[in-house]
Amino acid sequence: MQRGALLFLLIGLIVIIGGLAAFLLLRGGAGRTTTSTTPEIPPTPTTVPLVPVVQALVDLDANTLINDPALLDVVQVPITEFDEKNEFSNINDVLGKLLVNPVVARQSIRRDNVRDPGLSQRIPTAEPGQPRVKAYPILVDSLSGVADQVTINDFVDIIATFPVDRQIIRPRPVQVITVNEVDQLVREYQYGETQTFFTTKTIIQRAQVLQIVRPATPPPVEGERTGETGTPTTGGPPAVDASGQPIGSAGSSTGSSTLTEGTWVIVLALTDQEIELIEFAKQSSARIVLALRGANDDTVETTSGVTIDLLVREFGLPLPQPLPPRVYGEAEVFTPQPTPTPRP
């Protein structure tokens, strides 16, 4: 009797445990089914930023001077395709460069394929009906070179003052000479000293400045006080950078009141005829000065030149009357005069 009751209890315990296990399994299965039916949202892809790059718009040959923005184009490329060290993003960084190798259209302009042009590449092309200009150097100083206020691509006029030597010939009084009992009037001339006259004329107008070559800055003397830029504070040629432009305020074209000392060379764009005029002026010991033109001033001015007679005739320059000669008497010349003594 006790065995049957014990077996009955054991069977009931097994049924309860089995039902509890089935309940737990069914609940877990329902949770898994709910999770699996929820759709997954894919992650948003990362956007690759774009950067500008300068490309050739047309085919460009080697040794082409890139001075026209119409030859170039700026396109947007992914930053992963942009070579920051060897490509340009700004057209202004490319203008004025010289191609080393040819570039086909829609190919980027690379830094290792361009260089700064030499002076020959920067000489302007010929104007219609005019010969092409050449580079010609002129030595100037602080006065003849517009106080060092001229910069590259400025335009200047050239004025020359020539010395002209003239020998003075004075006529003598008419003399009567008897030849074969016939009286003849003869006038002789006296060849006097040689006097120098001057004439000034603007011989060249609108000459473009191609380059300015300044003397190298001498090294500072040991123990000499230097300024913030490391250049000596005493007088001397101004410090210049690689392009020939002055460093700091000395000799700059920004309205500095500091006077530049020494001499330097300004390279101008001139025709052969204009070069001949300057060469003749230099050989004639003429003084040559530059006059700086204003921006966008392309007027060709007609001048008369200046001589002393033109100043008198055209501009009303008054001339002093010659003083009468001082004639000494014999008494003044041969009779000693007492030395005047000051009053006490």
Short mmCIF file of C-alpha atoms in Angstrom, two decimals:
data_model
loop_
_atom_site.label_atom_id
_atom_site.label_comp_id
_atom_site.label_asym_id
_atom_site.label_seq_id
_atom_site.Cartn_x
_atom_site.Cartn_y
_atom_site.Cartn_z
CA MET A 1 0.00 0.00 0.00
CA GLN A 2 2.85 2.38 0.87
CA ARG A 3 4.68 1.48 -2.38
CA GLY A 4 1.66 2.48 -4.50
CA ALA A 5 1.35 5.84 -2.75
CA LEU A 6 5.06 6.51 -3.22
CA LEU A 7 4.89 5.64 -6.92
CA PHE A 8 1.88 7.89 -7.37
CA LEU A 9 3.74 10.83 -5.80
CA LEU A 10 6.79 10.20 -7.98
CA ILE A 11 4.69 10.15 -11.15
CA GLY A 12 2.98 13.40 -10.15
CA LEU A 13 6.31 15.09 -9.47
CA ILE A 14 7.58 14.05 -12.91
CA VAL A 15 4.45 15.44 -14.57
CA ILE A 16 4.84 18.79 -12.78
CA ILE A 17 8.51 19.09 -13.71
CA GLY A 18 7.76 18.16 -17.34
CA GLY A 19 4.97 20.72 -17.58
CA LEU A 20 7.19 23.44 -16.15
CA ALA A 21 9.95 22.59 -18.63
CA ALA A 22 7.50 22.65 -21.52
CA PHE A 23 6.22 26.07 -20.41
CA LEU A 24 9.70 27.51 -20.28
CA LEU A 25 10.59 26.09 -23.71
CA LEU A 26 7.46 27.48 -25.29
CA ARG A 27 8.09 30.95 -23.80
CA GLY A 28 11.71 31.04 -25.02
CA GLY A 29 10.68 29.94 -28.51
CA ALA A 30 8.08 32.70 -28.70
CA GLY A 31 10.76 35.32 -27.76
CA ARG A 32 13.11 34.05 -30.42
CA THR A 33 10.41 34.17 -33.05
CA THR A 34 9.60 37.80 -32.24
CA THR A 35 13.28 38.85 -32.45
CA SER A 36 13.88 37.14 -35.78
CA THR A 37 10.94 38.86 -37.45
CA THR A 38 12.33 42.42 -36.74
CA PRO A 39 14.10 43.78 -39.94
CA GLU A 40 17.70 45.01 -39.55
CA ILE A 41 18.55 48.63 -40.81
CA PRO A 42 21.80 48.73 -42.85
CA PRO A 43 24.41 51.37 -41.73
CA THR A 44 24.62 54.66 -43.70
CA PRO A 45 27.71 54.69 -46.00
CA THR A 46 30.37 57.41 -45.29
CA THR A 47 30.40 60.29 -47.90
CA VAL A 48 33.82 60.90 -49.52
CA PRO A 49 34.52 64.68 -49.59
CA LEU A 50 35.39 66.39 -52.88
CA VAL A 51 38.30 68.80 -53.46
CA PRO A 52 39.08 71.07 -56.46
CA VAL A 53 41.96 70.22 -58.77
CA VAL A 54 43.35 72.25 -61.68
CA GLN A 55 43.33 70.50 -65.06
CA ALA A 56 44.25 71.47 -68.61
CA LEU A 57 41.20 72.41 -70.67
CA VAL A 58 43.03 71.82 -73.98
CA ASP A 59 46.20 70.04 -75.04
CA LEU A 60 49.28 72.03 -73.95
CA ASP A 61 52.72 71.60 -75.48
CA ALA A 62 55.98 71.60 -73.59
CA ASN A 63 57.54 75.03 -72.88
CA THR A 64 54.07 76.61 -72.85
CA LEU A 65 53.80 79.67 -70.61
CA ILE A 66 50.50 79.33 -68.74
CA ASN A 67 49.34 82.94 -68.62
CA ASP A 68 45.72 82.58 -69.82
CA PRO A 69 43.06 81.25 -67.40
CA ALA A 70 41.05 80.05 -70.42
CA LEU A 71 43.58 77.21 -70.84
CA LEU A 72 42.70 75.76 -67.43
CA ASP A 73 39.69 74.30 -65.65
CA VAL A 74 38.90 73.39 -62.05
CA VAL A 75 37.04 70.13 -61.39
CA GLN A 76 35.92 68.38 -58.20
CA VAL A 77 37.51 65.00 -57.47
CA PRO A 78 37.29 62.69 -54.41
CA ILE A 79 39.85 63.52 -51.81
CA THR A 80 41.16 59.96 -52.05
CA GLU A 81 42.28 60.72 -55.64
CA PHE A 82 43.86 64.11 -54.87
CA ASP A 83 47.64 64.34 -54.54
CA GLU A 84 48.06 67.31 -52.23
CA LYS A 85 51.83 67.46 -52.61
CA ASN A 86 51.86 67.41 -56.42
CA GLU A 87 48.56 68.93 -57.63
CA PHE A 88 47.07 72.42 -57.61
CA SER A 89 43.68 73.51 -56.27
CA ASN A 90 43.83 77.18 -57.31
CA ILE A 91 44.26 78.51 -60.87
CA ASN A 92 46.23 81.52 -59.59
CA ASP A 93 48.94 79.14 -58.36
CA VAL A 94 49.40 77.85 -61.92
CA LEU A 95 49.31 81.14 -63.84
CA GLY A 96 52.76 82.34 -64.80
CA LYS A 97 54.28 78.85 -64.72
CA LEU A 98 56.13 77.18 -67.60
CA LEU A 99 55.33 73.60 -68.61
CA VAL A 100 58.25 71.18 -68.73
CA ASN A 101 56.41 68.33 -70.51
CA PRO A 102 53.21 68.34 -72.62
CA VAL A 103 49.84 67.92 -70.91
CA VAL A 104 46.75 66.49 -72.63
CA ALA A 105 43.26 67.86 -72.08
CA ARG A 106 41.57 66.91 -68.80
CA GLN A 107 44.90 65.98 -67.24
CA SER A 108 45.83 67.64 -63.98
CA ILE A 109 48.66 70.17 -63.86
CA ARG A 110 51.33 68.72 -61.58
CA ARG A 111 53.93 70.63 -59.61
CA ASP A 112 56.78 68.46 -60.87
CA ASN A 113 55.82 69.34 -64.46
CA VAL A 114 56.04 73.17 -64.16
CA ARG A 115 58.73 75.65 -63.25
CA ASP A 116 59.13 79.40 -62.97
CA PRO A 117 59.77 80.91 -66.41
CA GLY A 118 63.02 82.60 -67.30
CA LEU A 119 63.28 86.19 -68.45
CA SER A 120 63.05 85.22 -72.13
CA GLN A 121 59.66 83.58 -71.56
CA ARG A 122 58.35 86.67 -69.78
CA ILE A 123 59.15 89.11 -72.59
CA PRO A 124 55.83 90.42 -73.96
CA THR A 125 54.71 89.35 -77.41
CA ALA A 126 54.78 91.84 -80.25
CA GLU A 127 51.87 94.22 -80.72
CA PRO A 128 50.18 94.27 -84.15
CA GLY A 129 52.47 95.94 -86.68
CA GLN A 130 55.27 96.41 -84.13
CA PRO A 131 58.54 94.51 -83.59
CA ARG A 132 58.88 92.37 -80.50
CA VAL A 133 60.66 94.03 -77.58
CA LYS A 134 63.92 92.84 -76.03
CA ALA A 135 65.26 92.95 -72.49
CA TYR A 136 67.70 95.83 -71.91
CA PRO A 137 69.33 96.81 -68.57
CA ILE A 138 69.65 100.37 -67.27
CA LEU A 139 71.73 101.32 -64.25
CA VAL A 140 69.86 103.69 -61.92
CA ASP A 141 70.17 105.14 -58.44
CA SER A 142 67.75 106.61 -55.91
CA LEU A 143 67.15 109.73 -58.04
CA SER A 144 67.22 108.40 -61.59
CA GLY A 145 65.29 105.27 -60.56
CA VAL A 146 62.22 107.03 -59.04
CA ALA A 147 63.54 106.52 -55.49
CA ASP A 148 63.25 102.72 -55.85
CA GLN A 149 59.45 102.92 -56.04
CA VAL A 150 59.32 100.99 -59.35
CA THR A 151 58.08 97.38 -59.34
CA ILE A 152 57.95 94.62 -61.95
CA ASN A 153 55.37 95.19 -64.74
CA ASP A 154 55.29 98.95 -64.13
CA PHE A 155 55.69 101.31 -67.11
CA VAL A 156 58.22 104.14 -67.21
CA ASP A 157 59.25 106.98 -69.52
CA ILE A 158 62.92 107.74 -70.20
CA ILE A 159 64.16 111.34 -70.29
CA ALA A 160 67.69 112.22 -71.39
CA THR A 161 69.63 115.48 -71.03
CA PHE A 162 72.44 115.84 -73.59
CA PRO A 163 75.45 118.16 -73.30
CA VAL A 164 76.19 119.94 -76.57
CA ASP A 165 79.55 121.70 -77.04
CA ARG A 166 79.66 124.81 -79.23
CA GLN A 167 82.72 126.88 -80.06
CA ILE A 168 82.23 130.65 -79.71
CA ILE A 169 83.36 132.69 -82.75
CA ARG A 170 83.41 136.49 -82.44
CA PRO A 171 83.88 138.88 -85.38
CA ARG A 172 86.61 141.52 -85.19
CA PRO A 173 86.33 145.07 -86.48
CA VAL A 174 86.60 145.55 -90.22
CA GLN A 175 90.12 146.40 -91.34
CA VAL A 176 91.25 148.20 -94.48
CA ILE A 177 94.07 146.46 -96.31
CA THR A 178 95.71 148.02 -99.38
CA VAL A 179 96.65 145.52 -102.05
CA ASN A 180 98.25 146.87 -105.24
CA GLU A 181 97.19 150.35 -104.24
CA VAL A 182 93.60 149.15 -103.89
CA ASP A 183 91.90 149.37 -100.53
CA GLN A 184 90.02 146.23 -99.44
CA LEU A 185 87.78 145.68 -96.46
CA VAL A 186 88.71 142.56 -94.52
CA ARG A 187 86.84 141.12 -91.54
CA GLU A 188 88.61 138.62 -89.34
CA TYR A 189 87.05 136.34 -86.77
CA GLN A 190 88.28 135.43 -83.34
CA TYR A 191 87.85 131.80 -82.27
CA GLY A 192 87.10 131.86 -78.60
CA GLU A 193 86.39 129.30 -75.90
CA THR A 194 84.09 126.29 -76.23
CA GLN A 195 80.87 126.52 -74.24
CA THR A 196 78.59 123.65 -73.22
CA PHE A 197 74.82 123.86 -73.74
CA PHE A 198 72.19 121.35 -72.67
CA THR A 199 69.10 119.93 -74.33
CA THR A 200 66.50 117.67 -72.68
CA LYS A 201 64.04 115.37 -74.41
CA THR A 202 61.77 112.40 -73.58
CA ILE A 203 63.22 109.75 -75.88
CA ILE A 204 61.15 106.67 -74.85
CA GLN A 205 57.60 106.32 -73.52
CA ARG A 206 55.78 103.36 -71.93
CA ALA A 207 58.71 101.01 -71.40
CA GLN A 208 57.66 97.97 -69.36
CA VAL A 209 59.77 96.88 -66.38
CA LEU A 210 60.64 93.19 -66.72
CA GLN A 211 63.00 92.71 -63.79
CA ILE A 212 64.74 94.64 -61.01
CA VAL A 213 68.19 93.43 -60.01
CA ARG A 214 69.46 94.85 -56.74
CA PRO A 215 72.92 94.35 -55.26
CA ALA A 216 73.39 91.63 -52.72
CA THR A 217 73.20 92.66 -49.08
CA PRO A 218 76.68 92.63 -47.49
CA PRO A 219 77.03 90.40 -44.44
CA PRO A 220 76.71 92.23 -41.11
CA VAL A 221 79.89 93.23 -39.38
CA GLU A 222 80.62 91.26 -36.24
CA GLY A 223 79.08 93.07 -33.29
CA GLU A 224 76.91 95.29 -35.49
CA ARG A 225 73.36 95.89 -34.27
CA THR A 226 70.73 94.37 -36.56
CA GLY A 227 67.00 94.89 -36.87
CA GLU A 228 64.16 92.45 -36.50
CA THR A 229 64.71 91.03 -40.00
CA GLY A 230 68.37 90.32 -39.27
CA THR A 231 69.66 92.97 -41.69
CA PRO A 232 72.08 95.71 -40.63
CA THR A 233 70.40 98.92 -39.51
CA THR A 234 73.13 101.09 -41.02
CA GLY A 235 72.99 102.45 -44.58
CA GLY A 236 73.55 100.30 -47.64
CA PRO A 237 71.62 98.46 -50.36
CA PRO A 238 68.28 97.02 -49.22
CA ALA A 239 67.83 93.36 -48.42
CA VAL A 240 66.01 91.52 -51.22
CA ASP A 241 64.25 88.18 -51.58
CA ALA A 242 64.62 85.57 -54.32
CA SER A 243 62.46 87.60 -56.74
CA GLY A 244 64.54 90.76 -56.27
CA GLN A 245 61.96 92.56 -54.17
CA PRO A 246 63.16 94.45 -51.08
CA ILE A 247 62.53 92.89 -47.69
CA GLY A 248 61.02 95.09 -45.03
CA SER A 249 60.36 98.80 -45.33
CA ALA A 250 63.70 99.90 -46.77
CA GLY A 251 63.37 100.63 -50.46
CA SER A 252 59.88 99.16 -50.71
CA SER A 253 57.23 100.56 -53.03
CA THR A 254 54.61 100.93 -50.30
CA GLY A 255 55.26 104.60 -49.62
CA SER A 256 58.28 104.15 -47.39
CA SER A 257 60.11 107.34 -46.45
CA THR A 258 63.47 105.57 -46.26
CA LEU A 259 65.84 106.53 -49.09
CA THR A 260 67.56 103.60 -50.77
CA GLU A 261 71.30 104.05 -51.20
CA GLY A 262 73.54 102.63 -53.91
CA THR A 263 72.72 101.63 -57.48
CA TRP A 264 70.75 98.81 -59.05
CA VAL A 265 69.67 97.61 -62.51
CA ILE A 266 66.21 97.88 -64.03
CA VAL A 267 65.58 95.58 -67.01
CA LEU A 268 63.20 97.17 -69.53
CA ALA A 269 61.29 95.81 -72.54
CA LEU A 270 62.53 97.91 -75.49
CA THR A 271 62.68 97.68 -79.26
CA ASP A 272 65.99 97.82 -81.12
CA GLN A 273 65.32 101.44 -82.10
CA GLU A 274 64.74 102.42 -78.46
CA ILE A 275 67.89 100.56 -77.39
CA GLU A 276 69.86 102.54 -80.00
CA LEU A 277 68.53 105.80 -78.54
CA ILE A 278 69.68 104.88 -75.03
CA GLU A 279 73.05 103.62 -76.21
CA PHE A 280 73.67 106.88 -78.08
CA ALA A 281 72.62 108.88 -75.03
CA LYS A 282 75.00 106.93 -72.81
CA GLN A 283 77.90 107.39 -75.23
CA SER A 284 77.08 111.12 -75.37
CA SER A 285 77.43 111.38 -71.56
CA ALA A 286 73.75 112.24 -71.27
CA ARG A 287 71.96 112.07 -67.94
CA ILE A 288 69.19 109.45 -68.11
CA VAL A 289 66.29 109.39 -65.65
CA LEU A 290 63.08 107.37 -65.39
CA ALA A 291 59.57 108.70 -64.82
CA LEU A 292 57.03 106.24 -63.38
CA ARG A 293 53.66 106.14 -65.13
CA GLY A 294 50.37 105.76 -63.31
CA ALA A 295 48.30 102.60 -63.51
CA ASN A 296 46.54 102.15 -66.88
CA ASP A 297 48.29 105.23 -68.33
CA ASP A 298 48.89 104.42 -72.00
CA THR A 299 48.92 107.98 -73.38
CA VAL A 300 51.74 108.87 -75.76
CA GLU A 301 52.57 112.50 -74.99
CA THR A 302 54.03 114.86 -77.57
CA THR A 303 56.78 117.03 -76.11
CA SER A 304 58.92 119.80 -77.59
CA GLY A 305 62.05 119.10 -75.58
CA VAL A 306 63.87 121.85 -73.73
CA THR A 307 66.83 124.07 -74.62
CA ILE A 308 67.72 127.49 -73.28
CA ASP A 309 66.42 129.26 -76.41
CA LEU A 310 63.12 127.31 -76.25
CA LEU A 311 62.72 128.29 -72.61
CA VAL A 312 63.22 131.92 -73.55
CA ARG A 313 61.06 131.88 -76.67
CA GLU A 314 58.25 129.48 -75.75
CA PHE A 315 58.06 129.64 -71.95
CA GLY A 316 59.10 133.23 -71.32
CA LEU A 317 62.27 132.52 -69.36
CA PRO A 318 63.83 135.94 -68.58
CA LEU A 319 67.52 136.34 -69.32
CA PRO A 320 69.74 138.73 -67.34
CA GLN A 321 71.36 141.56 -69.22
CA PRO A 322 75.14 141.32 -69.46
CA LEU A 323 76.92 143.49 -66.93
CA PRO A 324 79.12 146.31 -68.30
CA PRO A 325 82.83 145.53 -68.25
CA ARG A 326 84.95 146.84 -65.39
CA VAL A 327 87.72 149.00 -66.85
CA TYR A 328 90.65 149.67 -64.55
CA GLY A 329 92.59 152.93 -64.82
CA GLU A 330 96.37 153.20 -64.83
CA ALA A 331 96.37 154.76 -61.38
CA GLU A 332 94.50 151.79 -59.93
CA VAL A 333 96.81 149.32 -61.55
CA PHE A 334 100.22 150.94 -61.05
CA THR A 335 99.77 153.17 -57.99
CA PRO A 336 99.87 151.26 -54.71
CA GLN A 337 96.85 151.88 -52.52
CA PRO A 338 97.10 151.84 -48.71
CA THR A 339 95.64 148.83 -47.01
CA PRO A 340 92.42 149.84 -45.29
CA THR A 341 92.38 149.21 -41.57
CA PRO A 342 89.23 148.67 -39.53
CA ARG A 343 88.04 151.32 -37.13
CA PRO A 344 88.71 150.62 -33.42
#
